[in-house]
């Protein structure tokens, strides 16, 4: 009679799969767990370790050695140890221990603390930050539950905790020196259009059918976006009807303003850029269509989107950040189309990003480029130049080890009437720039000059762009050399998604570029680590029960550096 509540409580635990720890942490299990629960270590009611497998069924009863429920409740139970040795799933990929906020949110909120925080708290936070990487790696080793793979934050700056810019109207931002520092996070995420999923079902033979239904997938995707809590979202494969009916409104309820560009063809998906209105205001939105009815080469319906954003903080100059998002053509044998689409996107960025002093504002380019690290297309983005003479059309993206497209790229790749030069700028705007600089020529001389330029470009096999871009990710794990992957399905597991950014001069992570033509730049503070193919197949690849796209979200934290 004394412990009559015990069986009923544990029956409820087994039936509903919900456990409340100290009233603050709820573990919600959406699927049964069988024969994998272990109680590790020694506890007050037991005089020996308990590596006993337990089958949580509806008829399960607590063994008699567990003792009184009150003693069980009041024991010194450490949830982080419990999760490391059990099959409970914490939905948050960055949850550290009982009662804590998600890591990214905690880092963001840390900036809201009063400046009079004690030195002890400061030292404690520094120690936590220094240990974060090793803690995250330790968690990843212990996350053996099917359907769960943990990702940790990698920091590149000793003091890289996000500084929150207060939206409080009563706060006088102009009086604080710290407001010269503007930290923000950017996510790139191909969320897998339902239309494309159903049209390419052969890629998802490894998945249970119930996991591929949109009504199952969307709550998972939305929850992932909530937990990672990025200030800017660059989303690909956003299906138009889903965007209109639920994605847009859901993101707006989280404080985002959304801009969207649908593909020009029959496949109803597109690219979206969403930003927190508390951090940015919109200066301009510039969609890019890669289809041109008058150019046979450009017969594909991919699109891009370029936004110019104004940070909401006080600074000496009118700082701006250019955010671009795209999804290039998939076809591995059409490198000519891929390079032309990329040149069109770069030309649009070059027309949006210039400042009054002639330099470019900081640029971030996100997207699914359908190209692998080290490929000619990838090197062109990072190095700012590409000599494509003699390059096989099927080798541009590096997607196929033995490409079937052996046709050599033509010189030039795209026709003159596209209006984009080999420097990836709009030729009309380039001419206007020269006129504004006082370099006007007489009509006859100008015609002759244009003929010479056209003739030389036809003979030139060199592409260039004026941006100094670095990749957030290094694409290989330094300890092992094993490749990182951003997508994993039945046919392949590779990196095709990227976040490129214009690195500031003091950014030790970014690689040096060919030209320093930026107004300040961006310093990479940290990134959400990627995984290996082996890691992902331990949870049955992508999509799976907890990750509802065939791509992983990429996430990086930047600091705006003014020059």
Coordinates of C-alpha atoms in Angstrom, one line a residue:
X1 CA 0.0 0.0 0.0
X2 CA 2.9 2.4 0.7
X3 CA 4.2 2.3 -2.9
X4 CA 0.9 1.8 -4.6
X5 CA 1.6 4.8 -6.9
X6 CA 4.8 3.2 -8.3
X7 CA 3.4 0.7 -10.8
X8 CA 0.8 3.2 -12.1
X9 CA 3.5 5.9 -12.6
X10 CA 5.8 3.5 -14.5
X11 CA 3.0 2.2 -16.6
X12 CA 2.2 5.7 -17.7
X13 CA 5.9 6.2 -18.5
X14 CA 5.9 3.1 -20.6
X15 CA 2.6 3.9 -22.3
X16 CA 3.1 7.6 -23.1
X17 CA 6.9 7.6 -23.5
X18 CA 7.2 10.9 -21.6
X19 CA 9.4 11.4 -18.6
X20 CA 9.5 14.6 -16.6
X21 CA 12.8 15.4 -14.9
X22 CA 12.6 18.0 -12.1
X23 CA 9.7 19.5 -14.0
X24 CA 12.0 21.3 -16.4
X25 CA 13.1 18.7 -19.1
X26 CA 10.6 16.7 -21.1
X27 CA 11.8 13.8 -23.1
X28 CA 9.4 13.0 -25.9
X29 CA 9.8 9.7 -27.6
X30 CA 7.9 9.4 -30.9
X31 CA 8.7 5.8 -31.5
X32 CA 9.1 2.7 -29.2
X33 CA 12.5 1.8 -27.8
X34 CA 13.1 -1.9 -27.3
X35 CA 15.8 -3.6 -25.4
X36 CA 18.3 -0.7 -25.5
X37 CA 17.6 1.2 -22.3
X38 CA 20.4 0.9 -19.7
X39 CA 20.8 2.4 -16.3
X40 CA 24.5 3.2 -15.9
X41 CA 26.5 3.7 -12.8
X42 CA 25.7 3.2 -9.1
X43 CA 22.7 4.9 -7.6
X44 CA 21.5 5.3 -4.0
X45 CA 19.1 2.4 -4.1
X46 CA 21.5 -0.1 -5.7
X47 CA 24.8 -1.4 -4.4
X48 CA 26.1 -2.6 -7.8
X49 CA 26.2 -1.3 -11.4
X50 CA 23.1 -2.0 -13.4
X51 CA 23.9 -2.7 -17.0
X52 CA 20.5 -4.5 -17.3
X53 CA 18.6 -4.4 -20.6
X54 CA 15.1 -3.2 -20.0
X55 CA 12.2 -3.8 -22.4
X56 CA 9.9 -0.8 -22.0
X57 CA 6.5 -2.4 -22.9
X58 CA 3.1 -1.5 -21.6
X59 CA 3.3 -4.3 -19.0
X60 CA 6.8 -3.4 -17.7
X61 CA 7.2 -3.2 -14.0
X62 CA 9.9 -1.5 -12.0
X63 CA 12.3 -4.2 -10.5
X64 CA 12.1 -4.4 -6.7
X65 CA 15.6 -3.3 -6.2
X66 CA 14.7 0.2 -7.4
X67 CA 13.3 0.9 -4.0
X68 CA 10.8 3.7 -3.1
X69 CA 9.7 6.1 -5.9
X70 CA 10.4 9.1 -3.7
X71 CA 14.0 7.9 -3.3
X72 CA 14.2 7.4 -7.1
X73 CA 12.8 10.9 -7.6
X74 CA 15.2 12.6 -5.1
X75 CA 18.3 10.8 -6.1
X76 CA 21.2 12.6 -7.7
X77 CA 20.3 11.7 -11.3
X78 CA 22.4 13.4 -14.0
X79 CA 20.5 13.7 -17.2
X80 CA 23.6 14.2 -19.4
X81 CA 25.1 10.9 -18.2
X82 CA 21.7 9.2 -18.6
X83 CA 21.4 10.3 -22.3
X84 CA 24.9 9.2 -23.1
X85 CA 24.3 5.7 -22.0
X86 CA 20.7 5.3 -23.1
X87 CA 18.5 5.4 -26.2
X88 CA 16.5 8.4 -25.1
X89 CA 16.4 11.0 -27.9
X90 CA 16.7 14.7 -27.2
X91 CA 15.2 16.5 -30.2
X92 CA 17.6 19.4 -29.9
X93 CA 20.9 18.5 -31.8
X94 CA 22.8 20.9 -29.5
X95 CA 21.3 20.2 -26.1
X96 CA 24.1 19.9 -23.5
X97 CA 22.5 18.9 -20.2
X98 CA 19.4 19.0 -18.1
X99 CA 17.6 22.3 -18.1
X100 CA 19.9 24.1 -20.5
X101 CA 18.8 26.1 -23.5
X102 CA 19.9 24.9 -27.0
X103 CA 23.6 25.9 -27.5
X104 CA 23.0 28.4 -30.3
X105 CA 20.2 30.1 -28.5
X106 CA 22.2 30.2 -25.3
X107 CA 25.1 31.8 -27.1
X108 CA 22.8 34.4 -28.6
X109 CA 21.0 35.1 -25.3
X110 CA 24.3 35.5 -23.5
X111 CA 24.7 38.9 -24.9
X112 CA 21.5 40.0 -23.0
X113 CA 23.2 39.7 -19.6
X114 CA 23.8 42.9 -17.7
X115 CA 27.3 44.3 -18.0
X116 CA 27.8 43.9 -14.3
X117 CA 28.0 40.2 -14.5
X118 CA 30.4 38.8 -12.0
X119 CA 33.9 37.8 -13.0
X120 CA 33.2 34.3 -11.8
X121 CA 30.4 34.0 -14.3
X122 CA 32.6 35.3 -17.0
X123 CA 35.3 32.8 -16.2
X124 CA 32.8 30.0 -16.1
X125 CA 31.4 30.9 -19.5
X126 CA 34.9 31.1 -21.0
X127 CA 35.7 27.6 -19.6
X128 CA 32.4 26.3 -21.1
X129 CA 33.3 27.8 -24.4
X130 CA 36.8 26.4 -24.4
X131 CA 35.4 22.9 -23.7
X132 CA 32.5 23.2 -26.1
X133 CA 34.2 21.5 -29.0
X134 CA 35.4 18.5 -26.9
X135 CA 32.0 18.2 -25.3
X136 CA 30.3 18.2 -28.6
X137 CA 32.6 15.5 -30.0
X138 CA 32.0 13.4 -26.9
X139 CA 28.3 13.7 -27.3
X140 CA 28.5 12.7 -30.9
X141 CA 30.4 9.5 -29.9
X142 CA 27.6 8.6 -27.5
X143 CA 24.7 9.4 -29.7
X144 CA 24.2 5.8 -30.9
X145 CA 20.4 5.8 -31.0
X146 CA 19.1 5.0 -34.4
X147 CA 17.8 8.2 -36.0
X148 CA 20.0 10.6 -34.0
X149 CA 23.3 12.1 -34.9
X150 CA 24.6 15.0 -32.9
X151 CA 26.5 17.9 -34.4
X152 CA 28.7 20.3 -32.5
X153 CA 29.8 23.8 -32.9
X154 CA 33.4 24.6 -34.0
X155 CA 34.8 27.9 -32.9
X156 CA 37.5 29.9 -34.6
X157 CA 37.5 32.9 -32.2
X158 CA 38.2 32.8 -28.4
X159 CA 35.4 35.2 -27.7
X160 CA 32.9 34.2 -30.4
X161 CA 29.8 34.2 -28.3
X162 CA 27.1 36.0 -30.2
X163 CA 26.4 39.6 -29.2
X164 CA 22.7 40.2 -29.1
X165 CA 21.6 43.5 -30.7
X166 CA 18.7 44.6 -28.5
X167 CA 15.5 45.6 -30.2
X168 CA 14.3 47.5 -27.1
X169 CA 13.2 50.9 -28.2
X170 CA 14.4 52.4 -24.9
X171 CA 17.9 51.2 -25.4
X172 CA 20.3 53.9 -26.8
X173 CA 22.5 51.8 -29.1
X174 CA 24.6 54.8 -30.1
X175 CA 26.2 55.0 -26.6
X176 CA 27.9 51.6 -26.6
X177 CA 31.2 50.8 -28.1
X178 CA 30.3 47.2 -28.4
X179 CA 27.6 48.1 -31.0
X180 CA 30.4 48.5 -33.5
X181 CA 30.5 44.7 -33.5
X182 CA 27.6 43.0 -35.3
X183 CA 27.5 39.2 -35.0
X184 CA 24.9 37.2 -36.9
X185 CA 24.3 33.7 -38.1
X186 CA 23.4 32.4 -41.6
X187 CA 21.9 29.0 -42.5
X188 CA 21.9 27.4 -45.9
X189 CA 19.4 24.5 -46.2
X190 CA 18.0 22.5 -49.1
X191 CA 14.7 21.3 -47.5
X192 CA 13.8 18.9 -50.3
X193 CA 10.7 19.8 -52.3
X194 CA 8.0 17.2 -51.9
X195 CA 7.4 17.4 -55.7
X196 CA 11.0 16.5 -56.4
X197 CA 11.0 13.8 -53.7
X198 CA 8.0 12.0 -55.3
X199 CA 9.5 12.5 -58.8
X200 CA 12.8 10.9 -57.7
X201 CA 11.6 8.1 -55.5
X202 CA 14.5 5.9 -56.5
X203 CA 16.8 8.1 -54.4
X204 CA 14.8 7.2 -51.2
X205 CA 14.4 3.5 -51.4
X206 CA 16.2 3.2 -48.0
X207 CA 13.4 5.2 -46.3
X208 CA 10.2 4.1 -44.7
X209 CA 7.3 5.6 -46.6
X210 CA 5.7 7.3 -43.6
X211 CA 8.9 9.4 -43.2
X212 CA 8.5 10.8 -46.7
X213 CA 5.1 12.3 -46.3
X214 CA 5.1 16.2 -46.1
X215 CA 2.9 16.3 -43.1
X216 CA 5.6 14.3 -41.3
X217 CA 8.5 16.1 -42.8
X218 CA 7.5 19.8 -42.4
X219 CA 7.2 19.8 -38.6
X220 CA 10.7 18.3 -38.4
X221 CA 12.1 20.9 -40.7
X222 CA 10.4 23.7 -38.9
X223 CA 11.6 22.4 -35.6
X224 CA 15.2 22.2 -36.9
X225 CA 14.9 25.9 -38.0
X226 CA 13.6 26.9 -34.7
X227 CA 16.4 25.2 -32.7
X228 CA 19.2 26.5 -34.9
X229 CA 17.6 29.9 -34.8
X230 CA 19.7 31.5 -37.5
X231 CA 19.4 35.3 -38.3
X232 CA 19.3 34.6 -42.0
X233 CA 17.9 31.6 -43.8
X234 CA 18.8 30.7 -47.3
X235 CA 16.5 27.9 -48.3
X236 CA 16.4 25.8 -51.6
X237 CA 13.8 23.6 -53.0
X238 CA 11.0 25.5 -51.4
X239 CA 7.8 24.3 -53.0
X240 CA 5.5 27.2 -53.9
X241 CA 2.2 25.9 -52.6
X242 CA 3.8 24.8 -49.3
X243 CA 5.5 28.2 -49.1
X244 CA 2.3 30.1 -49.7
X245 CA 0.1 28.0 -47.3
X246 CA 2.4 27.2 -44.3
X247 CA 6.2 27.9 -44.7
X248 CA 6.0 31.6 -45.0
X249 CA 3.5 32.1 -42.2
X250 CA 5.4 29.8 -39.9
X251 CA 8.6 31.6 -40.5
X252 CA 6.9 35.0 -40.1
X253 CA 5.6 33.9 -36.7
X254 CA 9.3 33.3 -35.7
X255 CA 10.2 36.9 -36.6
X256 CA 11.4 36.4 -40.2
X257 CA 10.7 38.5 -43.2
X258 CA 10.6 36.2 -46.3
X259 CA 11.6 36.8 -49.9
X260 CA 10.9 34.1 -52.5
X261 CA 11.7 33.4 -56.1
X262 CA 10.0 30.4 -57.8
X263 CA 11.5 28.6 -60.7
X264 CA 10.4 29.6 -64.1
X265 CA 9.4 26.2 -65.4
X266 CA 6.8 23.6 -64.4
X267 CA 8.5 22.3 -61.3
X268 CA 6.9 24.4 -58.6
X269 CA 9.8 25.1 -56.2
X270 CA 12.3 27.9 -55.7
X271 CA 14.7 29.7 -53.4
X272 CA 13.8 31.8 -50.4
X273 CA 15.9 34.2 -48.2
X274 CA 14.4 34.9 -44.8
X275 CA 15.9 37.3 -42.2
X276 CA 15.1 38.3 -38.7
X277 CA 13.5 41.8 -38.8
X278 CA 15.1 42.4 -35.4
X279 CA 18.5 42.2 -36.9
X280 CA 18.2 43.5 -40.5
X281 CA 16.0 45.7 -42.7
X282 CA 15.6 45.1 -46.4
X283 CA 17.3 47.5 -48.9
X284 CA 16.6 45.7 -52.1
X285 CA 15.4 42.2 -53.3
X286 CA 16.8 41.1 -56.7
X287 CA 15.6 37.8 -58.3
X288 CA 17.7 36.2 -61.0
X289 CA 16.2 34.0 -63.7
X290 CA 18.6 31.7 -65.5
X291 CA 16.2 30.8 -68.3
X292 CA 16.5 32.9 -71.5
X293 CA 14.1 32.0 -74.3
X294 CA 16.4 33.7 -76.9
X295 CA 19.6 31.7 -75.8
X296 CA 19.4 27.9 -76.5
X297 CA 22.2 27.3 -73.9
X298 CA 20.0 28.7 -71.1
X299 CA 16.9 26.5 -71.4
X300 CA 16.8 25.4 -67.8
X301 CA 14.6 26.9 -65.1
X302 CA 16.9 27.4 -62.2
X303 CA 16.9 30.7 -60.3
X304 CA 18.8 32.8 -57.8
X305 CA 17.9 35.5 -55.3
X306 CA 20.1 38.4 -54.2
X307 CA 19.2 40.6 -51.2
X308 CA 20.9 43.7 -49.9
X309 CA 20.3 44.0 -46.1
X310 CA 20.9 46.8 -43.6
X311 CA 22.1 45.7 -40.2
X312 CA 20.0 47.2 -37.4
X313 CA 22.8 48.8 -35.3
X314 CA 24.5 52.1 -35.1
X315 CA 27.8 52.5 -36.9
X316 CA 29.9 55.2 -38.5
X317 CA 29.0 54.3 -42.0
X318 CA 25.9 52.9 -43.7
X319 CA 27.0 49.2 -43.6
X320 CA 25.2 46.8 -45.8
X321 CA 25.5 43.0 -46.4
X322 CA 24.7 41.3 -49.7
X323 CA 23.1 37.8 -49.3
X324 CA 22.7 35.6 -52.4
X325 CA 21.0 32.2 -52.6
X326 CA 20.8 29.8 -55.6
X327 CA 20.3 26.2 -56.7
X328 CA 22.3 25.5 -59.8
X329 CA 21.4 22.9 -62.4
X330 CA 22.0 19.3 -61.3
X331 CA 22.9 17.6 -64.7
X332 CA 26.6 16.5 -64.2
X333 CA 27.1 16.6 -68.0
X334 CA 26.2 20.2 -68.5
X335 CA 29.0 22.2 -67.0
X336 CA 28.5 24.9 -69.6
X337 CA 25.1 25.7 -68.2
X338 CA 26.3 25.6 -64.6
X339 CA 29.1 28.0 -65.3
X340 CA 26.8 30.4 -67.2
X341 CA 24.2 30.3 -64.4
X342 CA 27.0 31.1 -61.9
X343 CA 28.2 34.0 -64.0
X344 CA 24.7 35.4 -64.1
X345 CA 24.4 35.2 -60.3
X346 CA 27.8 36.8 -59.9
X347 CA 26.9 39.6 -62.3
X348 CA 23.8 40.4 -60.3
X349 CA 25.8 40.5 -57.1
X350 CA 28.3 42.8 -58.7
X351 CA 25.5 45.1 -59.6
X352 CA 23.9 45.1 -56.1
X353 CA 27.0 45.1 -53.8
X354 CA 29.0 48.2 -54.9
X355 CA 29.3 51.0 -52.4
X356 CA 29.7 54.7 -53.0
X357 CA 33.5 54.5 -52.7
X358 CA 33.6 51.8 -55.5
X359 CA 34.3 48.9 -53.2
X360 CA 31.9 46.0 -52.6
X361 CA 30.0 45.5 -49.3
X362 CA 30.5 42.1 -47.6
X363 CA 29.0 39.3 -49.6
X364 CA 27.6 35.9 -48.6
X365 CA 26.7 33.3 -51.2
X366 CA 24.7 30.3 -50.1
X367 CA 23.2 27.4 -52.0
X368 CA 23.2 24.0 -53.6
X369 CA 25.8 24.3 -56.3
X370 CA 25.6 20.7 -57.5
X371 CA 29.4 20.7 -57.6
X372 CA 31.9 19.0 -55.4
X373 CA 34.9 20.5 -53.5
X374 CA 38.0 20.9 -55.7
X375 CA 36.0 20.9 -59.0
X376 CA 36.7 23.6 -61.6
X377 CA 33.5 25.3 -60.7
X378 CA 34.3 25.3 -57.0
X379 CA 37.9 26.6 -57.7
X380 CA 36.5 29.4 -59.8
X381 CA 34.3 30.6 -56.9
X382 CA 37.1 30.5 -54.4
X383 CA 40.1 31.6 -56.6
X384 CA 38.2 34.2 -58.7
X385 CA 39.6 32.9 -62.0
X386 CA 39.3 29.8 -64.3
X387 CA 41.0 29.0 -67.5
X388 CA 38.6 26.5 -69.1
X389 CA 40.5 25.9 -72.3
X390 CA 40.3 22.2 -73.1
X391 CA 38.1 21.5 -70.1
X392 CA 35.6 18.7 -70.7
X393 CA 32.0 19.8 -70.2
X394 CA 31.4 16.8 -67.8
X395 CA 34.3 17.6 -65.5
X396 CA 33.2 21.1 -64.5
X397 CA 31.2 20.1 -61.4
X398 CA 33.2 17.0 -60.5
X399 CA 30.0 15.1 -59.7
X400 CA 31.0 12.0 -61.7
X401 CA 34.3 10.2 -61.3
X402 CA 34.2 9.1 -64.9
X403 CA 32.1 11.8 -66.7
X404 CA 30.2 10.8 -69.8
X405 CA 30.1 14.4 -71.1
X406 CA 33.5 14.5 -72.9
X407 CA 32.6 17.5 -75.2
X408 CA 35.0 20.4 -74.7
X409 CA 33.7 23.7 -73.4
X410 CA 33.3 26.2 -76.3
X411 CA 35.1 29.5 -76.2
X412 CA 33.3 31.7 -75.1
X413 CA 30.9 29.6 -73.2
X414 CA 27.9 31.9 -73.5
X415 CA 27.0 34.2 -76.4
X416 CA 27.6 37.9 -76.5
X417 CA 23.9 38.8 -76.3
X418 CA 23.7 37.5 -72.8
X419 CA 25.2 40.9 -71.8
X420 CA 27.7 39.4 -69.3
X421 CA 31.4 39.8 -69.8
X422 CA 34.1 37.2 -69.0
X423 CA 34.6 39.1 -65.8
X424 CA 31.1 38.2 -64.7
X425 CA 29.6 41.7 -64.8
X426 CA 26.9 43.2 -66.8
X427 CA 28.5 44.8 -69.9
X428 CA 26.1 47.7 -70.0
X429 CA 26.8 48.7 -66.4
X430 CA 30.5 48.3 -67.0
X431 CA 30.2 50.8 -69.9
X432 CA 28.2 53.2 -67.8
X433 CA 30.9 53.0 -65.1
X434 CA 33.5 53.9 -67.5
X435 CA 31.5 56.8 -68.8
X436 CA 30.9 58.1 -65.3
X437 CA 34.6 58.0 -64.7
X438 CA 35.1 60.4 -67.6
X439 CA 36.4 57.7 -70.0
X440 CA 34.1 58.7 -72.9
X441 CA 35.2 58.0 -76.5
X442 CA 33.9 59.4 -79.8
X443 CA 31.3 57.2 -81.5
X444 CA 33.6 55.8 -84.1
X445 CA 36.4 55.0 -81.7
X446 CA 33.9 53.3 -79.3
X447 CA 32.6 51.1 -82.1
X448 CA 36.2 50.1 -83.0
X449 CA 37.0 49.4 -79.3
X450 CA 33.9 47.2 -78.8
X451 CA 34.8 45.2 -81.9
X452 CA 38.3 44.6 -80.5
X453 CA 36.8 43.6 -77.1
X454 CA 34.4 41.2 -78.6
X455 CA 37.1 39.6 -80.8
X456 CA 39.4 39.3 -77.8
X457 CA 36.7 37.7 -75.6
X458 CA 36.0 35.2 -78.3
X459 CA 39.6 34.1 -78.1
X460 CA 39.8 34.3 -74.3
X461 CA 39.2 31.1 -72.3
X462 CA 39.6 32.9 -68.9
X463 CA 36.8 33.6 -66.6
X464 CA 37.2 36.0 -63.7
X465 CA 35.2 37.6 -60.9
X466 CA 36.0 40.4 -58.5
X467 CA 35.1 38.8 -55.2
X468 CA 37.4 37.5 -52.5
X469 CA 35.5 34.5 -51.3
X470 CA 36.2 31.8 -48.7
X471 CA 34.3 28.7 -47.8
X472 CA 32.9 28.3 -44.3
X473 CA 33.6 24.6 -44.4
X474 CA 36.9 22.9 -45.1
X475 CA 35.2 19.8 -46.6
X476 CA 37.6 17.3 -45.0
X477 CA 38.0 16.3 -41.3
X478 CA 41.6 17.4 -40.5
X479 CA 42.3 14.4 -38.2
X480 CA 41.3 11.7 -40.6
X481 CA 41.0 13.3 -44.1
X482 CA 37.6 11.8 -44.4
X483 CA 35.2 14.0 -46.5
X484 CA 32.4 15.9 -45.0
X485 CA 29.1 15.4 -46.7
X486 CA 26.1 17.7 -47.0
X487 CA 23.7 15.3 -48.7
X488 CA 23.2 11.5 -48.4
X489 CA 20.6 9.4 -50.2
X490 CA 20.4 6.0 -51.9
X491 CA 22.7 7.0 -54.8
X492 CA 25.4 9.2 -53.2
X493 CA 26.8 11.0 -50.2
X494 CA 28.8 14.1 -51.1
X495 CA 29.2 17.9 -50.5
X496 CA 27.3 20.1 -52.9
X497 CA 26.0 22.8 -50.5
X498 CA 28.2 25.7 -49.5
X499 CA 28.3 29.0 -47.7
X500 CA 30.9 31.3 -49.3
X501 CA 31.7 34.7 -47.8
X502 CA 34.0 37.7 -48.3
X503 CA 36.6 37.3 -45.6
X504 CA 38.0 40.3 -43.8
X505 CA 41.8 40.8 -43.9
X506 CA 42.2 39.6 -40.3
X507 CA 40.1 36.5 -40.8
X508 CA 42.6 33.7 -40.3
X509 CA 40.1 31.0 -41.4
X510 CA 39.4 32.5 -44.8
X511 CA 41.7 31.9 -47.7
X512 CA 43.4 34.9 -49.3
X513 CA 41.8 36.0 -52.6
X514 CA 43.0 37.6 -55.7
X515 CA 41.7 41.1 -55.0
X516 CA 41.0 43.1 -51.8
X517 CA 38.1 45.2 -53.1
X518 CA 35.7 45.0 -50.1
X519 CA 34.4 47.5 -47.7
X520 CA 35.5 45.8 -44.6
X521 CA 34.5 42.1 -44.6
X522 CA 33.3 39.2 -42.5
X523 CA 35.1 37.3 -39.8
X524 CA 34.0 33.7 -39.4
X525 CA 33.4 33.0 -35.7
X526 CA 32.1 29.5 -35.8
X527 CA 30.2 26.8 -37.7
X528 CA 28.0 23.9 -37.0
X529 CA 30.1 20.8 -37.8
X530 CA 29.2 18.5 -40.7
X531 CA 29.2 14.7 -40.6
X532 CA 30.8 11.9 -42.6
X533 CA 28.9 9.4 -44.8
X534 CA 29.5 6.7 -42.2
X535 CA 27.9 8.9 -39.5
X536 CA 24.8 9.4 -41.6
X537 CA 24.4 5.8 -42.5
X538 CA 24.3 4.9 -38.8
X539 CA 20.9 6.7 -38.9
X540 CA 19.9 5.2 -42.2
X541 CA 21.1 8.1 -44.3
X542 CA 18.8 11.0 -45.2
X543 CA 15.9 11.6 -44.8
X544 CA 15.4 9.7 -41.6
X545 CA 13.1 9.9 -38.6
X546 CA 14.5 13.1 -37.2
X547 CA 16.1 14.8 -40.3
X548 CA 13.5 15.2 -42.9
X549 CA 15.5 16.5 -45.9
X550 CA 18.2 14.7 -47.9
X551 CA 20.5 17.6 -47.1
X552 CA 22.0 18.8 -43.9
X553 CA 21.6 22.4 -42.9
X554 CA 24.8 24.5 -43.0
X555 CA 25.1 27.1 -40.2
X556 CA 27.8 29.7 -39.7
X557 CA 28.3 32.7 -37.3
X558 CA 29.9 35.9 -38.7
X559 CA 31.1 39.2 -37.3
X560 CA 30.8 42.3 -39.6
X561 CA 34.1 44.1 -39.8
X562 CA 34.1 47.7 -40.9
X563 CA 37.1 49.2 -42.7

